[in-house]
């Protein structure tokens, strides 16, 4: 390769990185936003998440899911945290969210160190990243500078991605937030950690179809038997089952291997393999021969940055709440 070609490629890469940085800046966020106003902001959030994680590792997937649910409704503005009747946290998709106490704890410490400076929305974005790192995932730089929203309505949560959604519906919901198909697959890959309740997938095991004993034909037959033993047809619907069988506490790409093998728990997850438009992305995360590979940890971080800049509020469009879970 001659020098001019190499220099040209370097220029293109530099230009692309500059464009990406400017897009983030245009949203009003940047990496190191609190470097002068609250230098210990990120370390305080990190140590708080670590402390809670040591006593209860399930807060990690809880915080990651909470950030996702926050960003998809009214943007990443911590509106999911607001207490009160008919707020987002009272909506059916959000009733089982957990980890609020972690955000409140971090906020209390930050208010003592830097009163009125760090938003609840930024605390949640940082806590989600720290949760991935604590479960053996890769880190990424989190742009900060979000302000907190003032509006929280349960009705706005109706368009959250759902466990019965087709891939087309999932793509529509993600595209509406500026996220593409690769972002969709990467972010759903966050299900590599955490659990779900039998009530959200048991219908796939019984009377789903008139063939193969009524089970969802996209599910591995032997796996169906395992799940039926864990989730009997008339059993406890609240029983928790790992979303990434065999690796529910470790952030890795085994979630995608399970989809390939017909061992996805949620219907919407398994459809990422059965639908050709998303299967290729899953295969790239798995490093299937003949396809340009993608490193899941790296792409997940990139997609998280994109998601965390959805409809960010800045200036007078938001505020810095003194208490994250305050009454609306």
Coordinates of N, CA, C and O in Angstrom, one line a residue, residues 158-272:
X158 N -46.1 2.4 26.5 CA -46.8 1.5 25.7 C -46.0 1.0 24.5 O -46.2 -0.1 24.0
X159 N -45.1 1.9 24.0 CA -44.3 1.5 22.8 C -43.0 0.9 23.1 O -42.1 0.8 22.2
X160 N -42.7 0.5 24.4 CA -41.5 -0.2 24.7 C -41.5 -1.5 23.9 O -42.5 -2.2 23.7
X161 N -40.3 -2.0 23.4 CA -40.2 -3.3 22.8 C -40.8 -4.4 23.7 O -40.5 -4.3 24.9
X162 N -41.5 -5.3 23.1 CA -42.2 -6.3 23.9 C -41.7 -7.7 23.6 O -41.1 -8.0 22.5
X163 N -41.9 -8.7 24.5 CA -41.4 -10.0 24.4 C -42.1 -10.8 23.3 O -41.6 -11.9 22.9
X164 N -43.2 -10.4 22.8 CA -43.9 -11.0 21.7 C -43.7 -10.4 20.3 O -44.2 -10.8 19.3
X165 N -43.0 -9.3 20.3 CA -42.8 -8.5 19.1 C -42.1 -9.3 18.0 O -41.1 -10.0 18.2
X166 N -42.6 -9.1 16.8 CA -41.9 -9.7 15.6 C -40.6 -8.9 15.4 O -40.5 -7.8 15.9
X167 N -39.7 -9.4 14.5 CA -38.5 -8.6 14.2 C -38.9 -7.3 13.5 O -38.3 -6.3 13.7
X168 N -39.9 -7.3 12.6 CA -40.3 -6.1 11.9 C -40.7 -5.1 12.9 O -40.4 -3.9 12.8
X169 N -41.5 -5.5 13.9 CA -42.0 -4.5 14.9 C -40.8 -4.0 15.7 O -40.7 -2.8 16.0
X170 N -39.9 -4.9 16.1 CA -38.7 -4.5 16.9 C -37.9 -3.5 16.1 O -37.5 -2.5 16.6
X171 N -37.7 -3.8 14.8 CA -36.9 -2.9 14.0 C -37.6 -1.5 13.9 O -36.9 -0.4 13.9
X172 N -38.9 -1.5 13.7 CA -39.6 -0.2 13.7 C -39.4 0.6 14.9 O -39.2 1.8 14.9
X173 N -39.5 -0.1 16.1 CA -39.4 0.6 17.4 C -38.0 1.2 17.6 O -37.8 2.3 18.1
X174 N -37.0 0.4 17.1 CA -35.6 0.9 17.3 C -35.3 2.0 16.3 O -34.7 3.0 16.6
X175 N -35.8 1.8 15.0 CA -35.6 2.9 14.0 C -36.2 4.2 14.4 O -35.6 5.2 14.1
X176 N -37.3 4.1 15.1 CA -38.0 5.4 15.6 C -37.1 6.1 16.6 O -37.3 7.3 16.8
X177 N -36.1 5.4 17.2 CA -35.2 6.1 18.1 C -33.8 6.3 17.5 O -32.8 6.6 18.2
X178 N -33.7 6.1 16.2 CA -32.5 6.3 15.5 C -31.5 5.2 15.6 O -30.3 5.3 15.3
X179 N -32.0 4.0 15.9 CA -31.1 2.8 16.0 C -31.4 1.8 14.9 O -32.5 1.6 14.5
X180 N -30.3 1.3 14.3 CA -30.4 0.4 13.2 C -30.5 -1.1 13.6 O -30.5 -1.4 14.8
X181 N -30.5 -2.0 12.6 CA -30.7 -3.4 12.9 C -29.5 -3.9 13.7 O -29.7 -4.8 14.6
X182 N -28.3 -3.5 13.4 CA -27.2 -4.0 14.2 C -27.3 -3.5 15.6 O -27.0 -4.3 16.6
X183 N -27.7 -2.3 15.8 CA -27.9 -1.8 17.2 C -29.0 -2.6 17.9 O -28.8 -3.0 19.1
X184 N -30.0 -3.0 17.2 CA -31.1 -3.8 17.8 C -30.5 -5.1 18.3 O -30.8 -5.5 19.5
X185 N -29.8 -5.8 17.5 CA -29.3 -7.1 17.8 C -28.3 -7.0 19.0 O -28.3 -7.8 19.9
X186 N -27.4 -6.0 18.9 CA -26.4 -5.8 19.9 C -27.1 -5.5 21.3 O -26.7 -6.1 22.3
X187 N -28.1 -4.6 21.3 CA -28.7 -4.2 22.6 C -29.5 -5.3 23.1 O -29.6 -5.5 24.4
X188 N -30.2 -6.0 22.3 CA -31.0 -7.2 22.8 C -30.0 -8.2 23.4 O -30.3 -8.9 24.3
X189 N -28.8 -8.2 22.9 CA -27.7 -9.1 23.4 C -27.4 -8.8 24.9 O -26.8 -9.6 25.6
X190 N -27.9 -7.6 25.4 CA -27.8 -7.3 26.8 C -28.5 -8.4 27.7 O -28.3 -8.5 28.9
X191 N -29.4 -9.2 27.1 CA -30.0 -10.3 27.8 C -29.0 -11.4 28.1 O -29.4 -12.4 28.6
X192 N -27.8 -11.2 27.8 CA -26.8 -12.2 28.2 C -26.6 -12.2 29.7 O -26.1 -13.2 30.3
X193 N -27.1 -11.2 30.4 CA -27.2 -11.2 31.9 C -28.6 -11.0 32.3 O -29.4 -10.3 31.6
X194 N -29.0 -11.6 33.4 CA -30.3 -11.4 34.0 C -31.3 -12.5 33.8 O -30.9 -13.6 33.1
X195 N -32.4 -12.4 34.3 CA -33.5 -13.4 34.3 C -34.8 -12.8 33.8 O -35.0 -11.6 33.7
X196 N -35.7 -13.7 33.5 CA -37.1 -13.3 33.3 C -38.0 -14.3 34.0 O -37.6 -15.3 34.5
X197 N -39.3 -13.9 34.1 CA -40.2 -14.8 34.8 C -40.9 -15.8 33.8 O -41.1 -15.4 32.7
X198 N -41.3 -16.9 34.4 CA -42.0 -17.9 33.6 C -43.2 -17.4 32.8 O -43.5 -17.7 31.7
X199 N -43.9 -16.4 33.5 CA -45.1 -15.9 32.9 C -44.9 -15.2 31.5 O -45.8 -15.0 30.7
X200 N -43.6 -14.8 31.2 CA -43.4 -14.1 30.0 C -43.0 -15.0 28.8 O -42.8 -14.5 27.7
X201 N -42.8 -16.3 29.1 CA -42.5 -17.1 28.0 C -43.1 -18.5 28.0 O -43.0 -19.3 27.1
X202 N -43.8 -18.8 29.1 CA -44.4 -20.1 29.3 C -45.4 -20.5 28.2 O -45.5 -21.6 27.8
X203 N -46.0 -19.5 27.6 CA -47.0 -19.7 26.5 C -46.3 -20.4 25.3 O -47.0 -21.0 24.5
X204 N -45.0 -20.3 25.2 CA -44.3 -20.9 24.1 C -44.1 -22.4 24.3 O -43.8 -23.1 23.3
X205 N -44.4 -22.8 25.5 CA -44.1 -24.2 25.8 C -45.4 -25.1 25.8 O -45.3 -26.3 25.7
X206 N -46.5 -24.4 25.8 CA -47.8 -25.2 25.8 C -48.8 -24.5 24.9 O -49.0 -23.3 25.0
X207 N -49.4 -25.3 24.1 CA -50.5 -24.8 23.2 C -50.1 -23.6 22.3 O -51.0 -22.8 21.9
X208 N -48.9 -23.5 22.0 CA -48.4 -22.5 21.1 C -48.7 -22.8 19.7 O -49.0 -22.0 18.8
X209 N -48.7 -24.1 19.4 CA -49.0 -24.6 18.0 C -49.7 -26.0 18.2 O -49.7 -26.6 19.2
X210 N -50.3 -26.5 17.1 CA -50.9 -27.8 17.1 C -50.0 -28.9 16.9 O -50.4 -30.1 16.9
X211 N -48.7 -28.6 16.6 CA -47.7 -29.6 16.3 C -46.7 -29.7 17.4 O -46.6 -28.8 18.3
X212 N -45.9 -30.7 17.4 CA -44.8 -30.9 18.3 C -45.2 -30.7 19.8 O -44.5 -29.9 20.5
X213 N -46.2 -31.3 20.3 CA -46.7 -31.2 21.6 C -47.0 -29.8 22.0 O -47.0 -29.4 23.2
X214 N -47.4 -28.9 21.1 CA -47.8 -27.6 21.4 C -46.8 -26.6 21.6 O -47.1 -25.4 21.8
X215 N -45.5 -26.9 21.5 CA -44.4 -26.0 21.8 C -44.0 -25.2 20.6 O -44.3 -25.6 19.4
X216 N -43.4 -24.0 20.8 CA -42.9 -23.2 19.7 C -41.9 -24.0 18.9 O -40.9 -24.4 19.5
X217 N -42.1 -24.2 17.6 CA -41.2 -25.1 16.8 C -39.8 -24.5 16.7 O -38.9 -25.2 16.3
X218 N -39.6 -23.2 17.0 CA -38.3 -22.6 16.8 C -37.4 -22.9 18.0 O -36.2 -22.6 18.0
X219 N -38.0 -23.6 19.1 CA -37.3 -23.9 20.3 C -36.8 -25.3 20.2 O -37.5 -26.3 19.8
X220 N -35.5 -25.6 20.6 CA -34.9 -26.9 20.6 C -35.8 -27.8 21.5 O -36.2 -27.5 22.6
X221 N -36.1 -29.0 20.9 CA -37.1 -29.9 21.6 C -36.6 -30.4 22.9 O -37.4 -30.4 23.9
X222 N -35.3 -30.7 23.1 CA -34.8 -31.1 24.4 C -34.9 -29.9 25.4 O -35.1 -30.1 26.6
X223 N -34.7 -28.7 24.9 CA -34.7 -27.5 25.7 C -36.1 -27.3 26.2 O -36.3 -26.8 27.3
X224 N -37.1 -27.5 25.3 CA -38.5 -27.4 25.7 C -38.8 -28.2 26.9 O -39.4 -27.7 27.9
X225 N -38.3 -29.5 26.9 CA -38.5 -30.3 28.1 C -37.9 -29.8 29.4 O -38.5 -29.8 30.4
X226 N -36.7 -29.2 29.2 CA -36.1 -28.6 30.4 C -36.9 -27.4 30.9 O -37.1 -27.3 32.2
X227 N -37.4 -26.6 30.0 CA -38.1 -25.4 30.4 C -39.5 -25.8 31.0 O -40.0 -25.2 32.0
X228 N -40.1 -26.9 30.5 CA -41.4 -27.3 31.0 C -41.2 -27.8 32.4 O -42.1 -27.6 33.3
X229 N -40.1 -28.4 32.7 CA -39.8 -28.9 34.1 C -39.6 -27.7 35.1 O -40.0 -27.7 36.2
X230 N -39.1 -26.6 34.5 CA -38.8 -25.4 35.4 C -40.1 -24.5 35.5 O -40.3 -23.9 36.5
X231 N -40.9 -24.6 34.4 CA -42.1 -23.7 34.4 C -43.3 -24.6 34.0 O -43.8 -24.5 32.8
X232 N -43.9 -25.3 34.9 CA -45.0 -26.1 34.6 C -46.2 -25.3 34.2 O -46.3 -24.1 34.5
X233 N -47.1 -25.8 33.4 CA -48.2 -25.1 32.8 C -49.0 -24.3 33.8 O -49.4 -23.2 33.5
X234 N -49.2 -24.9 34.9 CA -50.0 -24.2 36.0 C -49.2 -23.9 37.2 O -49.7 -23.8 38.3
X235 N -47.9 -23.7 37.0 CA -47.0 -23.5 38.1 C -46.8 -22.0 38.4 O -47.6 -21.2 38.0
X236 N -45.8 -21.7 39.2 CA -45.6 -20.3 39.7 C -45.1 -19.5 38.5 O -43.9 -19.6 38.1
X237 N -45.9 -18.5 38.0 CA -45.5 -17.7 36.9 C -44.4 -16.7 37.3 O -43.8 -16.1 36.4
X238 N -44.1 -16.5 38.5 CA -43.1 -15.5 38.9 C -41.7 -16.1 39.1 O -40.8 -15.4 39.3
X239 N -41.6 -17.4 38.9 CA -40.3 -18.1 39.0 C -39.3 -17.5 38.0 O -39.7 -17.3 36.8
X240 N -38.1 -17.2 38.4 CA -37.1 -16.5 37.5 C -36.2 -17.6 36.8 O -35.8 -18.5 37.4
X241 N -36.0 -17.3 35.5 CA -35.2 -18.2 34.7 C -34.2 -17.4 33.9 O -34.5 -16.3 33.4
X242 N -32.9 -17.8 33.9 CA -31.9 -17.1 33.2 C -32.1 -16.9 31.7 O -32.6 -17.8 31.0
X243 N -31.9 -15.7 31.2 CA -32.2 -15.4 29.8 C -31.1 -16.0 28.9 O -31.3 -16.2 27.7
X244 N -29.9 -16.2 29.5 CA -28.8 -16.8 28.7 C -28.4 -18.1 29.4 O -27.5 -18.1 30.3
X245 N -29.0 -19.2 29.0 CA -28.8 -20.4 29.7 C -27.3 -20.8 29.8 O -26.6 -20.8 28.7
X246 N -26.9 -21.1 31.0 CA -25.5 -21.5 31.2 C -24.5 -20.3 31.4 O -23.4 -20.6 31.8
X247 N -25.0 -19.1 31.2 CA -24.1 -17.9 31.4 C -24.9 -16.7 31.8 O -24.6 -15.6 31.3
X248 N -25.9 -16.8 32.6 CA -26.8 -15.7 33.0 C -26.1 -14.6 33.8 O -26.7 -13.6 34.0
X249 N -24.9 -14.9 34.4 CA -24.3 -13.9 35.2 C -23.0 -13.4 34.6 O -22.3 -12.6 35.3
X250 N -22.8 -13.7 33.4 CA -21.5 -13.3 32.7 C -21.9 -12.6 31.4 O -22.6 -13.1 30.6
X251 N -21.3 -11.4 31.2 CA -21.6 -10.7 30.0 C -20.7 -11.2 28.8 O -19.5 -10.9 28.8
X252 N -21.3 -11.9 27.9 CA -20.5 -12.5 26.8 C -21.4 -12.8 25.6 O -22.6 -12.4 25.7
X253 N -20.9 -13.4 24.6 CA -21.7 -13.6 23.4 C -22.4 -15.0 23.4 O -23.0 -15.4 22.3
X254 N -22.4 -15.7 24.5 CA -23.1 -17.0 24.5 C -24.6 -16.9 24.3 O -25.2 -17.9 23.9
X255 N -25.1 -15.7 24.6 CA -26.6 -15.5 24.3 C -26.9 -15.8 22.8 O -27.9 -16.4 22.5
X256 N -26.0 -15.4 21.9 CA -26.2 -15.5 20.5 C -26.0 -17.0 20.1 O -26.7 -17.5 19.2
X257 N -25.1 -17.7 20.8 CA -25.0 -19.2 20.5 C -26.3 -19.9 20.9 O -26.7 -20.8 20.3
X258 N -26.9 -19.4 22.0 CA -28.1 -20.1 22.4 C -29.2 -19.8 21.4 O -30.1 -20.7 21.2
X259 N -29.3 -18.6 20.8 CA -30.3 -18.4 19.8 C -30.1 -19.3 18.6 O -31.0 -19.9 18.1
X260 N -28.8 -19.4 18.2 CA -28.5 -20.3 17.1 C -28.9 -21.8 17.4 O -29.4 -22.5 16.5
X261 N -28.8 -22.2 18.6 CA -29.2 -23.5 19.0 C -30.6 -23.7 19.4 O -31.0 -24.8 20.0
X262 N -31.5 -22.7 19.2 CA -32.9 -22.8 19.5 C -33.1 -22.8 21.0 O -34.1 -23.3 21.5
X263 N -32.3 -22.1 21.7 CA -32.4 -22.0 23.2 C -32.6 -20.6 23.7 O -32.3 -20.3 24.8
X264 N -33.3 -19.8 22.9 CA -33.7 -18.4 23.3 C -34.9 -18.6 24.2 O -35.8 -19.4 24.0
X265 N -34.9 -17.8 25.3 CA -36.0 -17.9 26.2 C -37.2 -17.0 25.8 O -38.4 -17.6 25.7
X266 N -37.0 -15.8 25.5 CA -38.1 -14.9 25.0 C -38.4 -15.1 23.5 O -37.5 -15.3 22.7
X267 N -39.7 -15.1 23.1 CA -40.0 -15.2 21.7 C -39.3 -14.2 20.9 O -38.8 -14.5 19.8
X268 N -39.3 -12.9 21.3 CA -38.7 -11.8 20.6 C -37.2 -12.1 20.4 O -36.6 -11.7 19.4
X269 N -36.6 -12.7 21.4 CA -35.1 -13.0 21.3 C -34.9 -14.1 20.2 O -34.0 -13.9 19.3
X270 N -35.6 -15.2 20.3 CA -35.4 -16.3 19.4 C -35.6 -15.9 17.9 O -35.0 -16.4 17.0
X271 N -36.5 -14.9 17.7 CA -36.9 -14.5 16.4 C -35.7 -13.8 15.7 O -35.6 -13.7 14.5
X272 N -34.7 -13.3 16.5 CA -33.5 -12.7 15.9 C -32.7 -13.7 15.1 O -32.0 -13.4 14.2

